[in-house]
Amino acid sequence: MTKLAIFDLDGTLLDTVKDLGSATNYALRQCGFPERPTEDYYTLCGRGIYNLFRGAVPEGRADEDTVKKMATLFLPYYDSHKCDLTLPYPGIPEMLRKIAAAGVVPAVASNKYQDGAEKLIRHFFGDIEFIRVLGQRDGQPIKPDPAIVHQIMAMIPGITQDEVVYVGDSDVDMQTGSNAGVRTVGVTWGFRSRAELEAGKPWKIVDTAEDLGKIICQ
């Protein structure tokens, strides 16, 4: 029986790619770099904002000073515009309520910076009690390092790996769950392809939030 369901955020619970792309393009413009089409951000996002910037700037320009400048431009812009076009994927709020009502504890483990992850969860899912929302934090490894999963599991004394499921939309998520020794579920509505998910050998792959809820509660 699943007692704890840990979710990725971007591409799993929320469709954030347009707002992430818009904020990154703003930072690129301010640095004098060309913008990227929204389609590029489906593969650039998911490995933390600093890796996002390293991938978005022109080849050969991803030095640390440039990456830091991108961050100082991106963060305030994104904070003001993070909900312009972002929405939960269809059925996600209902799925979260269903699993919570069934006694499954929800949590979030994301490579989004911590403040952004917390604000988005409060804005879109304020009525749902997540045991913990963890994002990218200074001094902490990012996914696919399993530390973020283990930190969340530590909130529930006595929980075992076979009582945990990790849900995400990318190869990074499948690797994270595997590294943590928990079951993984890939969702096909996010930023990456089914083929990428299959390569990560997840426990299950689902196409709808309704099916996800059924698998978690089974």
PDB file of C-alpha atoms in Angstrom:
ATOM      1  CA  MET A   1       0.000   0.000   0.000  1.00  0.00           C
ATOM      2  CA  THR A   2       1.235   3.475  -0.873  1.00  0.00           C
ATOM      3  CA  LYS A   3       1.505   5.784   2.129  1.00  0.00           C
ATOM      4  CA  LEU A   4       3.547   8.607   0.582  1.00  0.00           C
ATOM      5  CA  ALA A   5       3.291  10.018  -2.961  1.00  0.00           C
ATOM      6  CA  ILE A   6       6.095  12.410  -3.900  1.00  0.00           C
ATOM      7  CA  PHE A   7       5.539  14.544  -6.991  1.00  0.00           C
ATOM      8  CA  ASP A   8       7.781  16.477  -9.298  1.00  0.00           C
ATOM      9  CA  LEU A   9       6.330  19.951  -9.927  1.00  0.00           C
ATOM     10  CA  ASP A  10       7.116  21.382 -13.390  1.00  0.00           C
ATOM     11  CA  GLY A  11       5.672  19.130 -16.070  1.00  0.00           C
ATOM     12  CA  THR A  12       3.960  16.861 -13.543  1.00  0.00           C
ATOM     13  CA  LEU A  13       1.570  18.900 -11.394  1.00  0.00           C
ATOM     14  CA  LEU A  14       1.825  22.212 -13.252  1.00  0.00           C
ATOM     15  CA  ASP A  15       2.312  23.230 -16.879  1.00  0.00           C
ATOM     16  CA  THR A  16       4.878  25.951 -16.257  1.00  0.00           C
ATOM     17  CA  VAL A  17       6.884  25.905 -19.478  1.00  0.00           C
ATOM     18  CA  LYS A  18       5.480  29.097 -21.024  1.00  0.00           C
ATOM     19  CA  ASP A  19       6.173  31.225 -17.944  1.00  0.00           C
ATOM     20  CA  LEU A  20       9.613  29.667 -17.464  1.00  0.00           C
ATOM     21  CA  GLY A  21      10.441  30.285 -21.105  1.00  0.00           C
ATOM     22  CA  SER A  22       9.148  33.847 -21.000  1.00  0.00           C
ATOM     23  CA  ALA A  23      11.233  34.700 -17.921  1.00  0.00           C
ATOM     24  CA  THR A  24      14.347  33.086 -19.372  1.00  0.00           C
ATOM     25  CA  ASN A  25      13.849  34.940 -22.644  1.00  0.00           C
ATOM     26  CA  TYR A  26      13.546  38.194 -20.695  1.00  0.00           C
ATOM     27  CA  ALA A  27      16.898  37.489 -19.036  1.00  0.00           C
ATOM     28  CA  LEU A  28      18.435  36.552 -22.395  1.00  0.00           C
ATOM     29  CA  ARG A  29      17.240  39.826 -23.937  1.00  0.00           C
ATOM     30  CA  GLN A  30      18.649  41.849 -21.074  1.00  0.00           C
ATOM     31  CA  CYS A  31      22.011  40.134 -21.580  1.00  0.00           C
ATOM     32  CA  GLY A  32      21.945  40.871 -25.312  1.00  0.00           C
ATOM     33  CA  PHE A  33      21.396  37.232 -26.282  1.00  0.00           C
ATOM     34  CA  PRO A  34      18.821  35.879 -28.741  1.00  0.00           C
ATOM     35  CA  GLU A  35      15.594  34.465 -27.345  1.00  0.00           C
ATOM     36  CA  ARG A  36      14.678  30.809 -27.673  1.00  0.00           C
ATOM     37  CA  PRO A  37      11.362  29.371 -28.888  1.00  0.00           C
ATOM     38  CA  THR A  38       9.080  27.923 -26.250  1.00  0.00           C
ATOM     39  CA  GLU A  39       9.655  24.427 -27.653  1.00  0.00           C
ATOM     40  CA  ASP A  40      13.304  24.548 -26.546  1.00  0.00           C
ATOM     41  CA  TYR A  41      12.280  24.884 -22.921  1.00  0.00           C
ATOM     42  CA  TYR A  42      10.647  21.460 -22.806  1.00  0.00           C
ATOM     43  CA  THR A  43      14.133  19.950 -22.792  1.00  0.00           C
ATOM     44  CA  LEU A  44      16.015  22.791 -21.074  1.00  0.00           C
ATOM     45  CA  CYS A  45      13.818  22.788 -17.964  1.00  0.00           C
ATOM     46  CA  GLY A  46      13.970  20.204 -15.203  1.00  0.00           C
ATOM     47  CA  ARG A  47      17.590  20.233 -14.069  1.00  0.00           C
ATOM     48  CA  GLY A  48      17.563  23.358 -11.899  1.00  0.00           C
ATOM     49  CA  ILE A  49      17.617  27.010 -12.940  1.00  0.00           C
ATOM     50  CA  TYR A  50      21.395  27.282 -13.251  1.00  0.00           C
ATOM     51  CA  ASN A  51      21.474  24.399 -15.699  1.00  0.00           C
ATOM     52  CA  LEU A  52      18.523  26.026 -17.469  1.00  0.00           C
ATOM     53  CA  PHE A  53      20.577  29.179 -17.963  1.00  0.00           C
ATOM     54  CA  ARG A  54      23.662  27.253 -19.047  1.00  0.00           C
ATOM     55  CA  GLY A  55      21.599  25.591 -21.739  1.00  0.00           C
ATOM     56  CA  ALA A  56      19.723  28.715 -22.820  1.00  0.00           C
ATOM     57  CA  VAL A  57      22.632  31.108 -23.403  1.00  0.00           C
ATOM     58  CA  PRO A  58      24.554  30.911 -26.702  1.00  0.00           C
ATOM     59  CA  GLU A  59      27.204  28.218 -26.974  1.00  0.00           C
ATOM     60  CA  GLY A  60      30.442  29.269 -25.324  1.00  0.00           C
ATOM     61  CA  ARG A  61      28.792  31.928 -23.141  1.00  0.00           C
ATOM     62  CA  ALA A  62      27.826  29.782 -20.126  1.00  0.00           C
ATOM     63  CA  ASP A  63      30.538  31.117 -17.806  1.00  0.00           C
ATOM     64  CA  GLU A  64      29.609  31.500 -14.156  1.00  0.00           C
ATOM     65  CA  ASP A  65      29.394  35.309 -14.270  1.00  0.00           C
ATOM     66  CA  THR A  66      26.863  35.108 -17.089  1.00  0.00           C
ATOM     67  CA  VAL A  67      24.872  32.403 -15.333  1.00  0.00           C
ATOM     68  CA  LYS A  68      24.729  34.496 -12.149  1.00  0.00           C
ATOM     69  CA  LYS A  69      23.633  37.565 -14.125  1.00  0.00           C
ATOM     70  CA  MET A  70      20.884  35.508 -15.772  1.00  0.00           C
ATOM     71  CA  ALA A  71      19.698  34.465 -12.329  1.00  0.00           C
ATOM     72  CA  THR A  72      19.523  38.032 -11.011  1.00  0.00           C
ATOM     73  CA  LEU A  73      17.424  39.004 -14.035  1.00  0.00           C
ATOM     74  CA  PHE A  74      15.260  35.878 -14.159  1.00  0.00           C
ATOM     75  CA  LEU A  75      14.228  35.556 -10.513  1.00  0.00           C
ATOM     76  CA  PRO A  76      12.368  38.852  -9.951  1.00  0.00           C
ATOM     77  CA  TYR A  77      10.757  38.680 -13.396  1.00  0.00           C
ATOM     78  CA  TYR A  78       9.597  35.104 -12.920  1.00  0.00           C
ATOM     79  CA  ASP A  79       8.368  35.834  -9.409  1.00  0.00           C
ATOM     80  CA  SER A  80       6.069  38.515 -10.849  1.00  0.00           C
ATOM     81  CA  HIS A  81       4.911  36.469 -13.847  1.00  0.00           C
ATOM     82  CA  LYS A  82       5.029  32.845 -12.685  1.00  0.00           C
ATOM     83  CA  CYS A  83       1.238  32.483 -12.771  1.00  0.00           C
ATOM     84  CA  ASP A  84       0.558  34.361 -16.020  1.00  0.00           C
ATOM     85  CA  LEU A  85       0.125  31.223 -18.139  1.00  0.00           C
ATOM     86  CA  THR A  86       0.837  28.422 -15.667  1.00  0.00           C
ATOM     87  CA  LEU A  87      -1.991  26.029 -14.828  1.00  0.00           C
ATOM     88  CA  PRO A  88      -2.449  22.625 -13.231  1.00  0.00           C
ATOM     89  CA  TYR A  89      -2.680  19.808 -15.745  1.00  0.00           C
ATOM     90  CA  PRO A  90      -6.227  18.476 -16.242  1.00  0.00           C
ATOM     91  CA  GLY A  91      -7.463  16.460 -13.295  1.00  0.00           C
ATOM     92  CA  ILE A  92      -4.479  17.155 -11.044  1.00  0.00           C
ATOM     93  CA  PRO A  93      -6.318  18.981  -8.212  1.00  0.00           C
ATOM     94  CA  GLU A  94      -8.979  16.270  -8.140  1.00  0.00           C
ATOM     95  CA  MET A  95      -6.324  13.538  -8.109  1.00  0.00           C
ATOM     96  CA  LEU A  96      -4.505  15.143  -5.181  1.00  0.00           C
ATOM     97  CA  ARG A  97      -7.736  15.414  -3.189  1.00  0.00           C
ATOM     98  CA  LYS A  98      -8.595  11.793  -3.993  1.00  0.00           C
ATOM     99  CA  ILE A  99      -5.308  10.369  -2.764  1.00  0.00           C
ATOM    100  CA  ALA A 100      -5.352  12.551   0.356  1.00  0.00           C
ATOM    101  CA  ALA A 101      -8.869  11.347   1.153  1.00  0.00           C
ATOM    102  CA  ALA A 102      -7.616   7.771   0.764  1.00  0.00           C
ATOM    103  CA  GLY A 103      -4.933   8.394   3.395  1.00  0.00           C
ATOM    104  CA  VAL A 104      -1.962   8.836   1.055  1.00  0.00           C
ATOM    105  CA  VAL A 105       0.311  11.700   2.090  1.00  0.00           C
ATOM    106  CA  PRO A 106       1.360  14.009  -0.797  1.00  0.00           C
ATOM    107  CA  ALA A 107       4.711  15.806  -1.053  1.00  0.00           C
ATOM    108  CA  VAL A 108       6.729  17.682  -3.683  1.00  0.00           C
ATOM    109  CA  ALA A 109      10.362  17.142  -4.669  1.00  0.00           C
ATOM    110  CA  SER A 110      11.414  19.561  -7.405  1.00  0.00           C
ATOM    111  CA  ASN A 111      14.484  21.061  -9.015  1.00  0.00           C
ATOM    112  CA  LYS A 112      12.683  24.412  -9.078  1.00  0.00           C
ATOM    113  CA  TYR A 113      14.220  26.904  -6.665  1.00  0.00           C
ATOM    114  CA  GLN A 114      12.675  26.587  -3.199  1.00  0.00           C
ATOM    115  CA  ASP A 115      10.812  29.904  -2.984  1.00  0.00           C
ATOM    116  CA  GLY A 116       9.246  29.446  -6.400  1.00  0.00           C
ATOM    117  CA  ALA A 117       8.113  25.904  -5.620  1.00  0.00           C
ATOM    118  CA  GLU A 118       6.505  26.943  -2.338  1.00  0.00           C
ATOM    119  CA  LYS A 119       4.690  29.922  -3.872  1.00  0.00           C
ATOM    120  CA  LEU A 120       3.282  27.905  -6.768  1.00  0.00           C
ATOM    121  CA  ILE A 121       2.021  25.165  -4.472  1.00  0.00           C
ATOM    122  CA  ARG A 122       0.326  27.706  -2.204  1.00  0.00           C
ATOM    123  CA  HIS A 123      -1.234  29.504  -5.172  1.00  0.00           C
ATOM    124  CA  PHE A 124      -2.615  26.505  -7.038  1.00  0.00           C
ATOM    125  CA  PHE A 125      -3.055  23.885  -4.313  1.00  0.00           C
ATOM    126  CA  GLY A 126      -3.607  25.898  -1.164  1.00  0.00           C
ATOM    127  CA  ASP A 127      -6.391  23.594   0.016  1.00  0.00           C
ATOM    128  CA  ILE A 128      -4.198  20.483  -0.120  1.00  0.00           C
ATOM    129  CA  GLU A 129      -1.891  19.619   2.779  1.00  0.00           C
ATOM    130  CA  PHE A 130       1.517  18.568   1.457  1.00  0.00           C
ATOM    131  CA  ILE A 131       3.702  17.108   4.173  1.00  0.00           C
ATOM    132  CA  ARG A 132       6.700  18.855   2.614  1.00  0.00           C
ATOM    133  CA  VAL A 133       7.562  20.915  -0.466  1.00  0.00           C
ATOM    134  CA  LEU A 134      11.246  20.763  -1.324  1.00  0.00           C
ATOM    135  CA  GLY A 135      12.989  22.486  -4.214  1.00  0.00           C
ATOM    136  CA  GLN A 136      16.512  23.494  -5.172  1.00  0.00           C
ATOM    137  CA  ARG A 137      18.282  24.861  -2.083  1.00  0.00           C
ATOM    138  CA  ASP A 138      21.777  26.165  -1.456  1.00  0.00           C
ATOM    139  CA  GLY A 139      24.088  23.458  -0.206  1.00  0.00           C
ATOM    140  CA  GLN A 140      21.710  20.642  -1.168  1.00  0.00           C
ATOM    141  CA  PRO A 141      22.152  18.307  -4.166  1.00  0.00           C
ATOM    142  CA  ILE A 142      19.553  18.438  -6.917  1.00  0.00           C
ATOM    143  CA  LYS A 143      17.789  15.520  -8.564  1.00  0.00           C
ATOM    144  CA  PRO A 144      18.596  12.841  -9.621  1.00  0.00           C
ATOM    145  CA  ASP A 145      20.423  12.720  -6.291  1.00  0.00           C
ATOM    146  CA  PRO A 146      17.999  10.851  -3.990  1.00  0.00           C
ATOM    147  CA  ALA A 147      18.621  13.051  -0.937  1.00  0.00           C
ATOM    148  CA  ILE A 148      15.461  15.090  -1.561  1.00  0.00           C
ATOM    149  CA  VAL A 149      13.328  11.936  -1.488  1.00  0.00           C
ATOM    150  CA  HIS A 150      15.002  10.668   1.671  1.00  0.00           C
ATOM    151  CA  GLN A 151      14.484  14.053   3.370  1.00  0.00           C
ATOM    152  CA  ILE A 152      10.765  13.830   2.684  1.00  0.00           C
ATOM    153  CA  MET A 153      10.553  10.200   3.806  1.00  0.00           C
ATOM    154  CA  ALA A 154      12.161  11.221   7.107  1.00  0.00           C
ATOM    155  CA  MET A 155       8.991  13.198   7.869  1.00  0.00           C
ATOM    156  CA  ILE A 156       7.078   9.917   8.288  1.00  0.00           C
ATOM    157  CA  PRO A 157       8.721   7.738  10.962  1.00  0.00           C
ATOM    158  CA  GLY A 158       8.904   4.076  10.082  1.00  0.00           C
ATOM    159  CA  ILE A 159       7.946   4.427   6.429  1.00  0.00           C
ATOM    160  CA  THR A 160       9.554   1.905   4.092  1.00  0.00           C
ATOM    161  CA  GLN A 161      10.656   2.302   0.484  1.00  0.00           C
ATOM    162  CA  ASP A 162       7.920   0.024  -0.813  1.00  0.00           C
ATOM    163  CA  GLU A 163       5.323   2.372   0.691  1.00  0.00           C
ATOM    164  CA  VAL A 164       6.566   5.327  -1.387  1.00  0.00           C
ATOM    165  CA  VAL A 165       5.932   6.268  -4.999  1.00  0.00           C
ATOM    166  CA  TYR A 166       7.753   9.023  -6.887  1.00  0.00           C
ATOM    167  CA  VAL A 167       5.908  10.652  -9.809  1.00  0.00           C
ATOM    168  CA  GLY A 168       7.506  12.686 -12.593  1.00  0.00           C
ATOM    169  CA  ASP A 169       7.652  13.470 -16.283  1.00  0.00           C
ATOM    170  CA  SER A 170      11.357  13.117 -17.148  1.00  0.00           C
ATOM    171  CA  ASP A 171      14.414  10.895 -17.138  1.00  0.00           C
ATOM    172  CA  VAL A 172      15.709  12.889 -14.164  1.00  0.00           C
ATOM    173  CA  ASP A 173      12.606  11.906 -12.193  1.00  0.00           C
ATOM    174  CA  MET A 174      12.855   8.241 -13.113  1.00  0.00           C
ATOM    175  CA  GLN A 175      16.518   8.262 -12.061  1.00  0.00           C
ATOM    176  CA  THR A 176      15.669  10.049  -8.810  1.00  0.00           C
ATOM    177  CA  GLY A 177      13.100   7.468  -7.801  1.00  0.00           C
ATOM    178  CA  SER A 178      15.374   4.610  -8.811  1.00  0.00           C
ATOM    179  CA  ASN A 179      18.304   6.083  -6.887  1.00  0.00           C
ATOM    180  CA  ALA A 180      16.070   6.421  -3.819  1.00  0.00           C
ATOM    181  CA  GLY A 181      14.930   2.804  -4.117  1.00  0.00           C
ATOM    182  CA  VAL A 182      11.224   3.680  -4.447  1.00  0.00           C
ATOM    183  CA  ARG A 183       8.649   2.934  -7.133  1.00  0.00           C
ATOM    184  CA  THR A 184       8.494   5.427  -9.971  1.00  0.00           C
ATOM    185  CA  VAL A 185       5.548   6.506 -12.115  1.00  0.00           C
ATOM    186  CA  GLY A 186       6.093   8.406 -15.349  1.00  0.00           C
ATOM    187  CA  VAL A 187       3.415  10.806 -16.618  1.00  0.00           C
ATOM    188  CA  THR A 188       3.100  11.396 -20.348  1.00  0.00           C
ATOM    189  CA  TRP A 189       1.484  14.851 -20.261  1.00  0.00           C
ATOM    190  CA  GLY A 190       4.633  16.709 -19.190  1.00  0.00           C
ATOM    191  CA  PHE A 191       7.748  18.118 -20.811  1.00  0.00           C
ATOM    192  CA  ARG A 192       9.346  14.884 -22.058  1.00  0.00           C
ATOM    193  CA  SER A 193       8.504  11.939 -24.268  1.00  0.00           C
ATOM    194  CA  ARG A 194       7.118   8.523 -23.434  1.00  0.00           C
ATOM    195  CA  ALA A 195      10.290   7.012 -24.913  1.00  0.00           C
ATOM    196  CA  GLU A 196      12.396   8.940 -22.399  1.00  0.00           C
ATOM    197  CA  LEU A 197      10.232   7.700 -19.561  1.00  0.00           C
ATOM    198  CA  GLU A 198      10.349   4.101 -20.791  1.00  0.00           C
ATOM    199  CA  ALA A 199      14.145   4.261 -20.926  1.00  0.00           C
ATOM    200  CA  GLY A 200      14.084   5.004 -17.200  1.00  0.00           C
ATOM    201  CA  LYS A 201      12.256   1.705 -16.527  1.00  0.00           C
ATOM    202  CA  PRO A 202       9.521   3.088 -14.280  1.00  0.00           C
ATOM    203  CA  TRP A 203       7.142   0.934 -12.287  1.00  0.00           C
ATOM    204  CA  LYS A 204       4.211   2.406 -14.257  1.00  0.00           C
ATOM    205  CA  ILE A 205       3.515   4.979 -16.977  1.00  0.00           C
ATOM    206  CA  VAL A 206       0.168   6.817 -17.010  1.00  0.00           C
ATOM    207  CA  ASP A 207      -1.589   9.056 -19.513  1.00  0.00           C
ATOM    208  CA  THR A 208      -4.165  10.767 -17.288  1.00  0.00           C
ATOM    209  CA  ALA A 209      -4.381  12.174 -13.773  1.00  0.00           C
ATOM    210  CA  GLU A 210      -7.347   9.899 -13.131  1.00  0.00           C
ATOM    211  CA  ASP A 211      -5.245   6.822 -13.888  1.00  0.00           C
ATOM    212  CA  LEU A 212      -2.476   8.204 -11.697  1.00  0.00           C
ATOM    213  CA  GLY A 213      -4.852   8.496  -8.765  1.00  0.00           C
ATOM    214  CA  LYS A 214      -6.010   4.909  -9.244  1.00  0.00           C
ATOM    215  CA  ILE A 215      -2.458   3.564  -9.292  1.00  0.00           C
ATOM    216  CA  ILE A 216      -1.440   5.497  -6.191  1.00  0.00           C
ATOM    217  CA  CYS A 217      -4.514   4.372  -4.250  1.00  0.00           C
ATOM    218  CA  GLN A 218      -4.462   0.722  -5.298  1.00  0.00           C
TER     219      GLN A 218
END
